[in-house]
CSV table of C-alpha atoms in Angstrom, one decimal:
chain,number,residue,atom,x,y,z
A,1125,MET,CA,168.4,127.3,-116.9
A,1126,ASP,CA,168.1,126.9,-113.1
A,1127,ILE,CA,164.7,125.8,-112.0
A,1128,ASP,CA,163.0,128.3,-109.8
A,1129,TRP,CA,161.1,126.0,-107.5
A,1130,ASP,CA,159.2,128.8,-105.8
A,1131,GLY,CA,157.6,129.6,-109.1
A,1132,VAL,CA,156.4,126.0,-109.9
A,1133,THR,CA,152.7,125.5,-109.4
A,1134,HIS,CA,151.8,123.3,-112.4
A,1135,VAL,CA,153.9,120.4,-113.6
A,1136,THR,CA,153.3,118.3,-116.7
A,1137,LYS,CA,154.6,114.8,-116.7
A,1138,VAL,CA,155.3,113.5,-120.2
A,1139,ASP,CA,155.8,109.8,-120.9
A,1140,PRO,CA,158.3,109.3,-123.8
A,1141,VAL,CA,156.4,106.1,-124.7
A,1142,LYS,CA,153.1,107.8,-125.3
A,1143,ALA,CA,152.3,109.9,-128.3
A,1144,LEU,CA,152.5,113.7,-127.8
A,1145,PRO,CA,149.2,115.5,-128.4
A,1146,SER,CA,148.9,118.2,-131.0
A,1147,GLY,CA,149.0,121.8,-129.8
A,1148,LEU,CA,152.2,121.3,-127.7
A,1149,SER,CA,152.4,125.1,-127.3
A,1150,MET,CA,149.9,124.6,-124.5
A,1151,LEU,CA,152.9,123.7,-122.4
A,1152,GLU,CA,154.0,127.3,-122.4
A,1153,ALA,CA,151.4,127.6,-119.6
A,1154,THR,CA,152.9,124.9,-117.4
A,1155,ASP,CA,155.8,125.8,-115.1
A,1156,LEU,CA,157.9,122.6,-115.5
A,1157,VAL,CA,157.8,119.5,-117.7
A,1158,VAL,CA,159.0,116.2,-116.2
A,1159,VAL,CA,160.0,113.6,-118.8
A,1160,GLY,CA,159.9,110.0,-117.6
A,1161,GLY,CA,158.1,106.8,-117.3
A,1162,SER,CA,158.9,103.1,-116.8
A,1163,ASP,CA,157.8,100.5,-119.3
A,1164,GLY,CA,159.5,101.0,-122.7
A,1165,VAL,CA,161.4,104.1,-121.9
A,1166,THR,CA,164.8,104.4,-123.6
A,1167,GLU,CA,167.5,107.0,-123.9
A,1168,SER,CA,166.5,107.4,-127.5
A,1169,ASN,CA,162.7,108.1,-127.0
A,1170,THR,CA,163.6,110.3,-124.1
A,1171,LEU,CA,165.8,112.4,-126.3
A,1172,GLU,CA,163.2,112.5,-129.0
A,1173,THR,CA,160.6,113.8,-126.5
A,1174,ILE,CA,163.0,116.4,-125.1
A,1175,ARG,CA,163.7,117.7,-128.7
A,1176,SER,CA,159.9,118.0,-129.4
A,1177,LEU,CA,159.4,119.9,-126.1
A,1178,GLU,CA,162.3,122.2,-126.8
A,1179,ASP,CA,160.9,123.1,-130.2
A,1180,ALA,CA,157.4,123.7,-128.9
A,1181,CYS,CA,158.1,125.5,-125.6
A,1182,PRO,CA,161.7,126.6,-125.4
A,1183,ALA,CA,161.1,128.7,-122.2
A,1184,THR,CA,159.6,125.9,-120.1
A,1185,PRO,CA,162.2,124.0,-118.0
A,1186,ILE,CA,162.6,120.3,-118.4
A,1187,LEU,CA,163.4,117.8,-115.6
A,1188,GLN,CA,164.3,114.3,-116.7
A,1189,GLU,CA,163.1,111.6,-114.3
A,1190,PRO,CA,164.9,108.5,-115.4
A,1191,TYR,CA,163.9,105.1,-114.1
A,1192,SER,CA,167.2,103.6,-115.0
A,1193,SER,CA,170.7,105.1,-115.4
A,1194,ALA,CA,170.6,103.7,-118.9
A,1195,HIS,CA,168.3,106.5,-119.8
A,1196,VAL,CA,170.8,109.1,-118.8
A,1197,SER,CA,173.7,110.2,-121.0
A,1198,LYS,CA,176.0,113.1,-121.6
A,1199,THR,CA,173.4,114.3,-124.1
A,1200,THR,CA,170.3,114.1,-121.9
A,1201,ILE,CA,172.2,115.7,-119.1
A,1202,GLU,CA,173.3,118.6,-121.2
A,1203,ARG,CA,169.8,119.1,-122.7
A,1204,VAL,CA,167.7,119.1,-119.6
A,1205,ASP,CA,167.6,121.6,-116.7
A,1206,GLY,CA,167.7,118.9,-114.0
A,1207,VAL,CA,167.8,115.1,-113.6
A,1208,ALA,CA,165.5,113.8,-110.9
A,1209,VAL,CA,166.7,111.2,-108.5
A,1210,PRO,CA,163.7,109.7,-106.7
A,1211,ALA,CA,164.0,108.1,-103.2
A,1212,VAL,CA,160.8,106.2,-102.2
A,1213,TYR,CA,160.2,106.4,-98.5
A,1214,ASN,CA,157.7,103.6,-98.4
A,1215,GLY,CA,159.5,101.4,-100.9
A,1216,ASP,CA,162.1,98.8,-100.3
A,1217,ARG,CA,165.8,99.5,-99.3
A,1218,THR,CA,166.9,99.4,-103.0
A,1219,HIS,CA,164.6,102.3,-103.9
A,1220,PHE,CA,165.5,104.6,-101.1
A,1221,VAL,CA,169.3,104.1,-100.7
A,1222,GLY,CA,170.5,101.1,-102.7
A,1223,LYS,CA,170.2,102.4,-106.2
A,1224,GLN,CA,171.1,105.9,-105.1
A,1225,VAL,CA,174.5,104.8,-103.6
A,1226,ASP,CA,175.1,102.7,-106.7
A,1227,LEU,CA,174.5,105.8,-108.9
A,1228,PHE,CA,176.8,108.0,-106.9
A,1229,ALA,CA,179.5,105.3,-106.8
A,1230,GLU,CA,179.2,105.1,-110.6
A,1231,ILE,CA,179.4,108.9,-111.0
A,1232,GLY,CA,182.4,109.0,-108.7
A,1233,ARG,CA,184.1,106.2,-110.7
A,1234,GLN,CA,183.4,107.2,-114.2
A,1235,PRO,CA,183.2,111.0,-114.5
A,1236,ASP,CA,184.9,110.9,-118.0
A,1237,ALA,CA,182.7,108.3,-119.5
A,1238,LEU,CA,179.5,110.0,-118.2
A,1239,LEU,CA,180.3,113.4,-119.4
A,1240,GLY,CA,182.5,112.5,-122.4
A,1241,SER,CA,185.6,114.3,-121.3
A,1242,SER,CA,188.7,112.8,-122.9
A,1243,LEU,CA,191.5,115.0,-121.9
A,1244,PRO,CA,194.9,113.5,-122.4
A,1245,VAL,CA,196.0,114.1,-118.8
A,1246,VAL,CA,197.0,111.9,-116.0
A,1247,GLY,CA,197.5,111.7,-112.3
A,1248,ASP,CA,196.5,114.5,-110.0
A,1249,TYR,CA,195.2,116.8,-112.7
A,1250,LEU,CA,192.8,114.1,-114.0
A,1251,ALA,CA,191.7,113.5,-110.5
A,1252,SER,CA,191.0,117.1,-109.9
A,1253,LYS,CA,189.3,117.5,-113.3
A,1254,GLY,CA,187.3,114.4,-112.5
A,1255,GLU,CA,186.0,116.1,-109.4
A,1256,GLU,CA,185.0,119.2,-111.3
A,1257,VAL,CA,183.0,117.0,-113.7
A,1258,VAL,CA,181.4,115.2,-110.8
A,1259,THR,CA,180.4,118.6,-109.3
A,1260,GLN,CA,178.9,119.7,-112.6
A,1261,LEU,CA,176.9,116.6,-112.8
A,1262,THR,CA,175.7,116.4,-109.2
A,1263,SER,CA,174.7,120.0,-109.3
A,1264,LYS,CA,172.1,119.0,-111.9
A,1265,LEU,CA,170.7,116.2,-109.8
A,1266,VAL,CA,167.4,116.9,-108.0
A,1267,GLY,CA,166.5,114.7,-105.0
A,1268,GLU,CA,162.8,113.8,-104.8
A,1269,GLY,CA,161.5,112.2,-101.6
A,1270,TYR,CA,158.6,110.1,-102.8
A,1271,VAL,CA,155.6,108.5,-101.1
A,1272,VAL,CA,153.8,106.2,-103.5
A,1273,GLN,CA,150.3,105.9,-102.2
A,1274,HIS,CA,148.5,103.9,-104.9
A,1275,VAL,CA,149.8,100.4,-104.2
A,1276,ASP,CA,148.3,98.8,-107.3
A,1277,ALA,CA,150.2,101.2,-109.6
A,1278,THR,CA,153.2,100.2,-111.6
A,1279,ALA,CA,155.2,102.8,-109.7
A,1280,ALA,CA,154.5,100.9,-106.5
A,1281,SER,CA,155.5,97.5,-107.7
A,1282,VAL,CA,158.6,98.9,-109.3
A,1283,ALA,CA,159.7,100.5,-106.1
A,1284,GLY,CA,158.8,97.7,-103.8
A,1285,VAL,CA,155.9,99.6,-102.2
A,1286,GLU,CA,153.6,97.2,-100.3
A,1287,THR,CA,151.7,99.5,-98.1
A,1288,ALA,CA,150.5,103.1,-98.4
A,1289,TYR,CA,151.5,105.5,-95.6
A,1290,SER,CA,148.9,106.9,-93.2
A,1291,PRO,CA,148.6,110.7,-93.2
A,1292,LYS,CA,150.7,110.7,-89.9
A,1293,GLN,CA,153.4,108.7,-91.6
A,1294,VAL,CA,153.3,111.1,-94.6
A,1295,ALA,CA,153.7,113.9,-92.2
A,1296,GLY,CA,156.7,112.1,-90.7
A,1297,ALA,CA,158.3,111.6,-94.1
A,1298,ALA,CA,157.7,115.2,-94.9
A,1299,LEU,CA,159.3,116.4,-91.7
A,1300,ALA,CA,162.2,114.0,-92.3
A,1301,THR,CA,162.6,115.5,-95.8
A,1302,GLU,CA,162.6,119.1,-94.5
A,1303,THR,CA,164.9,118.6,-91.6
A,1304,PHE,CA,166.9,115.4,-92.2
A,1305,TYR,CA,167.3,114.1,-95.7
A,1306,GLY,CA,167.1,117.5,-97.3
A,1307,PHE,CA,165.6,116.6,-100.7
A,1308,PRO,CA,164.4,119.8,-102.4
A,1309,ILE,CA,161.1,118.1,-103.4
A,1310,PHE,CA,158.6,116.0,-101.4
A,1311,TYR,CA,156.4,114.1,-103.8
A,1312,ILE,CA,153.0,112.5,-102.9
A,1313,GLU,CA,152.3,110.2,-105.8
A,1314,TYR,CA,148.8,108.6,-106.3
A,1315,SER,CA,149.8,107.6,-109.8
A,1316,GLY,CA,146.6,107.3,-111.9
A,1317,THR,CA,144.1,107.7,-109.1
A,1318,TYR,CA,142.9,110.8,-107.2
A,1319,GLY,CA,144.0,110.7,-103.5
A,1320,GLY,CA,142.3,113.8,-102.2
A,1321,PRO,CA,143.7,116.5,-99.9
A,1322,ASP,CA,144.4,114.6,-96.6
A,1323,ASP,CA,148.0,113.6,-97.2
A,1324,VAL,CA,148.8,117.0,-98.7
A,1325,GLU,CA,147.4,118.7,-95.6
A,1326,ALA,CA,149.4,116.4,-93.3
A,1327,ALA,CA,152.7,117.0,-95.2
A,1328,ALA,CA,152.3,120.8,-95.9
A,1329,ARG,CA,152.3,121.5,-92.2
A,1330,TYR,CA,155.9,120.7,-91.9
A,1331,LEU,CA,157.4,121.9,-95.2
A,1332,GLU,CA,158.9,125.3,-95.6
A,1333,GLU,CA,162.0,125.0,-97.7
A,1334,THR,CA,160.9,121.8,-99.4
A,1335,THR,CA,158.6,122.1,-102.5
A,1336,LEU,CA,155.5,119.9,-102.1
A,1337,PHE,CA,154.4,118.0,-105.3
A,1338,TYR,CA,151.1,116.1,-105.5
A,1339,GLY,CA,150.5,113.8,-108.5
A,1340,GLY,CA,147.6,111.5,-109.3
A,1341,GLY,CA,144.2,111.7,-111.0
A,1342,ILE,CA,144.1,115.4,-111.5
A,1343,ASP,CA,141.8,116.0,-114.5
A,1344,SER,CA,139.7,119.0,-113.6
A,1345,GLN,CA,139.9,122.5,-112.3
A,1346,ALA,CA,138.1,121.4,-109.1
A,1347,LYS,CA,140.7,118.8,-108.2
A,1348,ALA,CA,143.6,121.1,-109.1
A,1349,THR,CA,142.1,123.8,-106.8
A,1350,GLU,CA,141.5,121.4,-104.0
A,1351,ILE,CA,145.0,120.1,-103.9
A,1352,LEU,CA,146.6,123.5,-104.1
A,1353,ALA,CA,144.3,124.8,-101.4
A,1354,ALA,CA,145.4,121.9,-99.2
A,1355,GLY,CA,148.9,123.2,-99.3
A,1356,ALA,CA,150.6,121.6,-102.3
A,1357,ASP,CA,153.1,123.9,-104.0
A,1358,ALA,CA,152.5,122.2,-107.3
A,1359,ILE,CA,150.2,119.7,-108.9
A,1360,VAL,CA,151.6,117.2,-111.4
A,1361,VAL,CA,149.4,116.3,-114.3
A,1362,GLY,CA,150.3,113.4,-116.6
A,1363,ASP,CA,147.6,111.1,-118.0
A,1364,CYS,CA,145.2,113.7,-119.3
A,1365,PHE,CA,148.0,115.6,-121.0
A,1366,HIS,CA,148.4,112.7,-123.4
A,1367,ASP,CA,144.7,111.5,-123.4
A,1368,ASP,CA,142.5,114.6,-123.1
A,1369,PRO,CA,144.2,118.0,-123.8
A,1370,ASP,CA,141.0,119.9,-123.1
A,1371,ARG,CA,140.8,118.5,-119.6
A,1372,PHE,CA,144.5,119.1,-119.3
A,1373,ARG,CA,144.1,122.8,-120.0
A,1374,GLU,CA,141.5,123.0,-117.3
A,1375,THR,CA,144.0,121.9,-114.6
A,1376,ILE,CA,146.3,124.9,-115.3
A,1377,PRO,CA,145.8,127.6,-112.6
A,1378,ARG,CA,144.8,130.9,-114.0
B,1048,MET,CA,175.9,126.0,-77.6
B,1049,ASP,CA,175.9,125.4,-81.3
B,1050,ILE,CA,178.5,122.8,-82.4
B,1051,ASP,CA,181.2,124.3,-84.7
B,1052,TRP,CA,181.8,121.3,-86.9
B,1053,ASP,CA,184.7,123.0,-88.7
B,1054,GLY,CA,186.6,123.1,-85.3
B,1055,VAL,CA,186.0,119.4,-84.5
B,1056,THR,CA,189.1,117.2,-85.0
B,1057,HIS,CA,189.1,114.9,-82.0
B,1058,VAL,CA,185.8,113.3,-80.7
B,1059,THR,CA,185.5,111.2,-77.6
B,1060,LYS,CA,182.8,108.6,-77.5
B,1061,VAL,CA,181.5,107.8,-74.0
B,1062,ASP,CA,179.4,104.8,-73.2
B,1063,PRO,CA,177.0,105.4,-70.3
B,1064,VAL,CA,177.3,101.7,-69.3
B,1065,LYS,CA,181.0,101.8,-68.8
B,1066,ALA,CA,182.7,103.4,-65.7
B,1067,LEU,CA,184.2,106.9,-66.3
B,1068,PRO,CA,187.9,107.1,-65.8
B,1069,SER,CA,189.4,109.4,-63.2
B,1070,GLY,CA,190.8,112.7,-64.5
B,1071,LEU,CA,187.8,113.6,-66.6
B,1072,SER,CA,189.3,117.1,-67.1
B,1073,MET,CA,191.4,115.5,-69.9
B,1074,LEU,CA,188.2,115.9,-71.9
B,1075,GLU,CA,188.9,119.7,-72.1
B,1076,ALA,CA,191.3,118.8,-74.9
B,1077,THR,CA,188.7,116.9,-77.0
B,1078,ASP,CA,186.5,119.0,-79.3
B,1079,LEU,CA,183.2,117.0,-78.8
B,1080,VAL,CA,181.9,114.3,-76.5
B,1081,VAL,CA,179.4,111.8,-78.0
B,1082,VAL,CA,177.4,110.0,-75.4
B,1083,GLY,CA,175.9,106.7,-76.6
B,1084,GLY,CA,176.1,103.0,-76.7
B,1085,SER,CA,173.7,100.0,-77.2
B,1086,ASP,CA,173.5,97.3,-74.6
B,1087,GLY,CA,172.3,98.5,-71.2
B,1088,VAL,CA,171.9,102.2,-72.1
B,1089,THR,CA,169.0,103.9,-70.4
B,1090,GLU,CA,167.8,107.5,-70.2
B,1091,SER,CA,168.9,107.4,-66.6
B,1092,ASN,CA,172.5,106.4,-67.1
B,1093,THR,CA,172.7,108.7,-70.1
B,1094,LEU,CA,171.7,111.6,-67.9
B,1095,GLU,CA,174.1,110.6,-65.2
B,1096,THR,CA,177.0,110.5,-67.7
B,1097,ILE,CA,175.9,113.9,-69.1
B,1098,ARG,CA,176.0,115.5,-65.6
B,1099,SER,CA,179.4,114.1,-64.9
B,1100,LEU,CA,180.7,115.5,-68.2
B,1101,GLU,CA,179.2,118.9,-67.6
B,1102,ASP,CA,180.8,119.1,-64.2
B,1103,ALA,CA,184.2,118.0,-65.5
B,1104,CYS,CA,184.4,120.0,-68.8
B,1105,PRO,CA,181.6,122.5,-69.1
B,1106,ALA,CA,183.0,124.1,-72.2
B,1107,THR,CA,183.1,120.8,-74.3
B,1108,PRO,CA,180.0,120.3,-76.4
B,1109,ILE,CA,178.0,117.1,-75.9
B,1110,LEU,CA,176.2,115.2,-78.7
B,1111,GLN,CA,173.8,112.5,-77.5
B,1112,GLU,CA,173.7,109.5,-79.9
B,1113,PRO,CA,170.7,107.5,-78.7
B,1114,TYR,CA,170.1,104.0,-79.9
B,1115,SER,CA,166.4,104.1,-79.0
B,1116,SER,CA,164.0,107.1,-78.7
B,1117,ALA,CA,163.4,105.8,-75.1
B,1118,HIS,CA,166.8,107.3,-74.2
B,1119,VAL,CA,165.7,110.7,-75.4
B,1120,SER,CA,163.6,113.0,-73.2
B,1121,LYS,CA,162.8,116.7,-72.7
B,1122,THR,CA,165.7,116.7,-70.1
B,1123,THR,CA,168.3,115.0,-72.3
B,1124,ILE,CA,167.4,117.3,-75.2
B,1125,GLU,CA,167.7,120.4,-73.1
B,1126,ARG,CA,171.0,119.3,-71.6
B,1127,VAL,CA,172.9,118.4,-74.8
B,1128,ASP,CA,174.1,120.5,-77.7
B,1129,GLY,CA,172.8,118.0,-80.3
B,1130,VAL,CA,171.0,114.7,-80.7
B,1131,ALA,CA,172.5,112.5,-83.3
B,1132,VAL,CA,170.2,110.5,-85.7
B,1133,PRO,CA,172.3,107.9,-87.5
B,1134,ALA,CA,171.3,106.5,-90.9
B,1135,VAL,CA,173.3,103.4,-91.9
B,1136,TYR,CA,174.0,103.2,-95.6
B,1137,ASN,CA,174.9,99.6,-95.6
B,1138,GLY,CA,172.4,98.5,-93.0
B,1139,ASP,CA,168.8,97.3,-93.6
B,1140,ARG,CA,165.9,99.5,-94.6
B,1141,THR,CA,164.9,100.0,-91.0
B,1142,HIS,CA,168.2,101.6,-90.1
B,1143,PHE,CA,168.4,104.0,-93.0
B,1144,VAL,CA,164.8,105.2,-93.4
B,1145,GLY,CA,162.3,103.1,-91.3
B,1146,LYS,CA,163.3,104.2,-87.8
B,1147,GLN,CA,163.9,107.7,-89.0
B,1148,VAL,CA,160.4,108.2,-90.5
B,1149,ASP,CA,158.9,106.7,-87.4
B,1150,LEU,CA,160.9,109.1,-85.3
B,1151,PHE,CA,159.8,112.2,-87.3
B,1152,ALA,CA,156.2,110.9,-87.4
B,1153,GLU,CA,156.3,110.7,-83.6
B,1154,ILE,CA,157.9,114.1,-83.2
B,1155,GLY,CA,155.1,115.6,-85.5
B,1156,ARG,CA,152.4,113.8,-83.5
B,1157,GLN,CA,153.6,114.5,-80.0
B,1158,PRO,CA,155.4,117.8,-79.7
B,1159,ASP,CA,153.8,118.5,-76.3
B,1160,ALA,CA,154.7,115.2,-74.7
B,1161,LEU,CA,158.2,115.3,-76.0
B,1162,LEU,CA,159.0,118.8,-74.9
B,1163,GLY,CA,156.8,119.0,-71.8
B,1164,SER,CA,154.7,122.0,-73.0
B,1165,SER,CA,151.3,122.0,-71.2
B,1166,LEU,CA,149.8,125.3,-72.4
B,1167,PRO,CA,146.1,125.5,-71.8
B,1168,VAL,CA,145.3,126.4,-75.4
B,1169,VAL,CA,143.4,124.7,-78.2
B,1170,GLY,CA,142.9,124.7,-81.9
B,1171,ASP,CA,145.0,126.8,-84.2
B,1172,TYR,CA,147.2,128.3,-81.5
B,1173,LEU,CA,148.2,124.9,-80.2
B,1174,ALA,CA,148.8,123.7,-83.7
B,1175,SER,CA,151.1,126.7,-84.4
B,1176,LYS,CA,152.8,126.3,-81.0
B,1177,GLY,CA,153.2,122.6,-81.8
B,1178,GLU,CA,155.1,123.5,-85.0
B,1179,GLU,CA,157.4,125.9,-83.1
B,1180,VAL,CA,158.2,123.1,-80.6
B,1181,VAL,CA,158.9,120.7,-83.5
B,1182,THR,CA,161.2,123.3,-85.0
B,1183,GLN,CA,163.1,123.7,-81.8
B,1184,LEU,CA,163.5,120.0,-81.5
B,1185,THR,CA,164.5,119.2,-85.1
B,1186,SER,CA,167.0,122.0,-85.0
B,1187,LYS,CA,168.9,120.0,-82.4
B,1188,LEU,CA,168.9,116.8,-84.5
B,1189,VAL,CA,172.1,116.0,-86.3
B,1190,GLY,CA,172.0,113.6,-89.2
B,1191,GLU,CA,174.9,111.1,-89.5
B,1192,GLY,CA,175.3,109.1,-92.6
B,1193,TYR,CA,177.1,105.9,-91.3
B,1194,VAL,CA,179.0,103.2,-93.0
B,1195,VAL,CA,179.6,100.3,-90.6
B,1196,GLN,CA,182.6,98.4,-91.8
B,1197,HIS,CA,183.3,95.9,-89.1
B,1198,VAL,CA,180.6,93.4,-89.7
B,1199,ASP,CA,181.3,91.4,-86.6
B,1200,ALA,CA,180.7,94.3,-84.3
B,1201,THR,CA,177.5,94.8,-82.3
B,1202,ALA,CA,176.8,98.0,-84.3
B,1203,ALA,CA,176.7,96.0,-87.5
B,1204,SER,CA,174.2,93.3,-86.2
B,1205,VAL,CA,172.1,96.0,-84.6
B,1206,ALA,CA,171.8,97.9,-87.9
B,1207,GLY,CA,171.4,94.9,-90.2
B,1208,VAL,CA,174.8,95.3,-91.8
B,1209,GLU,CA,175.8,92.1,-93.6
B,1210,THR,CA,178.5,93.3,-95.9
B,1211,ALA,CA,181.2,96.0,-95.6
B,1212,TYR,CA,181.3,98.5,-98.4
B,1213,SER,CA,184.3,98.6,-100.9
B,1214,PRO,CA,186.2,101.9,-101.0
B,1215,LYS,CA,184.3,102.7,-104.2
B,1216,GLN,CA,181.0,102.2,-102.5
B,1217,VAL,CA,182.2,104.3,-99.5
B,1218,ALA,CA,183.0,107.0,-102.0
B,1219,GLY,CA,179.5,106.7,-103.5
B,1220,ALA,CA,177.9,107.0,-100.1
B,1221,ALA,CA,180.1,110.0,-99.3
B,1222,LEU,CA,179.1,111.7,-102.6
B,1223,ALA,CA,175.5,110.9,-101.9
B,1224,THR,CA,175.8,112.4,-98.5
B,1225,GLU,CA,177.4,115.6,-99.8
B,1226,THR,CA,175.0,116.1,-102.7
B,1227,PHE,CA,171.8,114.1,-102.1
B,1228,TYR,CA,171.0,113.2,-98.5
B,1229,GLY,CA,172.7,116.3,-97.0
B,1230,PHE,CA,173.6,114.9,-93.6
B,1231,PRO,CA,176.1,117.2,-91.9
B,1232,ILE,CA,178.3,114.2,-90.9
B,1233,PHE,CA,179.6,111.2,-92.9
B,1234,TYR,CA,180.8,108.6,-90.4
B,1235,ILE,CA,183.1,105.6,-91.3
B,1236,GLU,CA,182.8,103.3,-88.3
B,1237,TYR,CA,185.2,100.4,-87.8
B,1238,SER,CA,183.8,99.9,-84.3
B,1239,GLY,CA,186.6,98.3,-82.2
B,1240,THR,CA,189.0,97.5,-85.0
B,1241,TYR,CA,191.4,99.7,-86.9
B,1242,GLY,CA,190.4,100.1,-90.6
B,1243,GLY,CA,193.3,102.1,-91.9
B,1244,PRO,CA,193.2,105.0,-94.3
B,1245,ASP,CA,191.7,103.6,-97.5
B,1246,ASP,CA,188.0,104.3,-96.9
B,1247,VAL,CA,188.8,107.7,-95.5
B,1248,GLU,CA,190.8,108.6,-98.6
B,1249,ALA,CA,188.0,107.4,-100.9
B,1250,ALA,CA,185.4,109.4,-99.0
B,1251,ALA,CA,187.4,112.6,-98.4
B,1252,ARG,CA,187.7,113.2,-102.1
B,1253,TYR,CA,184.0,114.0,-102.4
B,1254,LEU,CA,183.3,115.8,-99.2
B,1255,GLU,CA,183.4,119.6,-98.8
B,1256,GLU,CA,180.5,120.7,-96.7
B,1257,THR,CA,180.1,117.4,-94.9
B,1258,THR,CA,182.3,116.7,-91.9
B,1259,LEU,CA,184.1,113.3,-92.2
B,1260,PHE,CA,184.3,111.2,-89.0
B,1261,TYR,CA,186.4,108.1,-88.7
B,1262,GLY,CA,186.0,105.8,-85.6
B,1263,GLY,CA,187.5,102.5,-84.8
B,1264,GLY,CA,190.6,101.2,-83.1
B,1265,ILE,CA,192.4,104.5,-82.7
B,1266,ASP,CA,194.7,104.0,-79.7
B,1267,SER,CA,197.9,105.7,-80.6
B,1268,GLN,CA,199.3,109.0,-82.0
B,1269,ALA,CA,200.4,107.2,-85.2
B,1270,LYS,CA,196.9,105.9,-86.0
B,1271,ALA,CA,195.4,109.3,-85.2
B,1272,THR,CA,197.8,111.0,-87.5
B,1273,GLU,CA,197.4,108.5,-90.3
B,1274,ILE,CA,193.6,108.9,-90.4
B,1275,LEU,CA,193.7,112.7,-90.2
B,1276,ALA,CA,196.3,112.8,-93.0
B,1277,ALA,CA,194.1,110.6,-95.1
B,1278,GLY,CA,191.4,113.3,-95.0
B,1279,ALA,CA,189.2,112.7,-92.0
B,1280,ASP,CA,188.0,115.9,-90.4
B,1281,ALA,CA,187.8,114.2,-87.1
B,1282,ILE,CA,188.8,110.9,-85.4
B,1283,VAL,CA,186.5,109.4,-82.8
B,1284,VAL,CA,188.1,107.6,-79.9
B,1285,GLY,CA,186.0,105.5,-77.6
B,1286,ASP,CA,187.4,102.3,-76.1
B,1287,CYS,CA,190.7,103.5,-74.8
B,1288,PHE,CA,189.0,106.5,-73.2
B,1289,HIS,CA,187.4,104.1,-70.8
B,1290,ASP,CA,190.2,101.5,-70.7
B,1291,ASP,CA,193.5,103.2,-71.0
B,1292,PRO,CA,193.5,107.0,-70.4
B,1293,ASP,CA,197.2,107.3,-71.1
B,1294,ARG,CA,196.8,105.9,-74.6
B,1295,PHE,CA,193.7,108.1,-75.0
B,1296,ARG,CA,195.7,111.3,-74.3
B,1297,GLU,CA,198.1,110.2,-77.0
B,1298,THR,CA,195.4,110.3,-79.6
B,1299,ILE,CA,194.6,114.0,-79.1
B,1300,PRO,CA,196.3,116.1,-81.8
B,1301,ARG,CA,198.6,118.7,-80.5
């Protein structure tokens, strides 16, 4: 299914390495599930998680957010509704443009291997078929312009983030996303800690077409409400989904 | 005027530091003039060049390509049809995302100073007016995804380019431009030397919405034809415009 970004208010982030809680049908109330993590994630545990989610809540769209292209395969691509490609504004060069160009160079070079086409054709027809396959694949990719604001988090060290942005820099990155880089999602990530509404307010002022995600430390209705009131289009809830389903349910807007 | 990218085949790059040749009306035959350079460029000589061009060929659109935001002012923005904001794929972090976020943060912070508005209003109205001014300005900005392939050129050292991309990497950057970063222009820059058709062929395969520019060493009809036949939407001619107007005229497609 195509993801209707305008209808996404509550996002659940599921780490394939962590155990899924019982009562997965609670995910029918979330608007999008993002599957991804860093340490210990593999294609295999990603697929296992995707299958469990499909069984429990078949109507909820799934976005895979791979850390490495090794977690992406023909099978994951076919099973999910989108594959997120993050670009970290306040990270190092590798995590804003380096890995991304490598990924697209790889896609351009190996459309058959990536999507499993093995047509016995050569020359121009293969070239043209290759481009169709590339188009199918890239149409599933979802660019996310990230600002990682909790510099002690794993996400920060992985992406080469040494300094958090000021709210004015967050606003600049938001305006750049909306008018220059054109990612459909601008993502303010506090990863495990609650960052409050300031960055969200700064960014929301300049975002119209772009969907604004906030993630980090949301474990109550009050925090969920505060971030949405500050202008976020959607809140992303991760830790308490795995750790405390009762608190998780509280974060879902009614 | 809005620039009609589909109609742009021949682009002339004018350096404000160099003397303009006589017979400027030859620019009526080019589809776009880009005004920019690095060493010695100022807002003042940029404006002087823009004025001379407006007098000589009022129907030809002008794109300012500033190296520094000090070359941009309310006056230059109002006089030109677009302001280019390059992002260099194979440059350092500063020249793909650092300067760009700084620029957009500055625009978000100082809309009044940038566009000279001095309305005696406060509070919400100013905020809302500020956003309109920002929208006016950002609508004039034109993102250019650059690959700088002549590593000995000034453009390369300025942008922190240490290594030229292989044709496969050029293809990756092109595909990333088309499907991920969304810049309207992908620019292969050989800056003073002729790079031949290989990179252009590699990039053109993945570009549909994006306009493909090639610049560098074009000083004859044969080279112009070779690059356009390889799939470039437009050739950019600079040096011989200033140095050898007869050769320059030869580069204009009939």
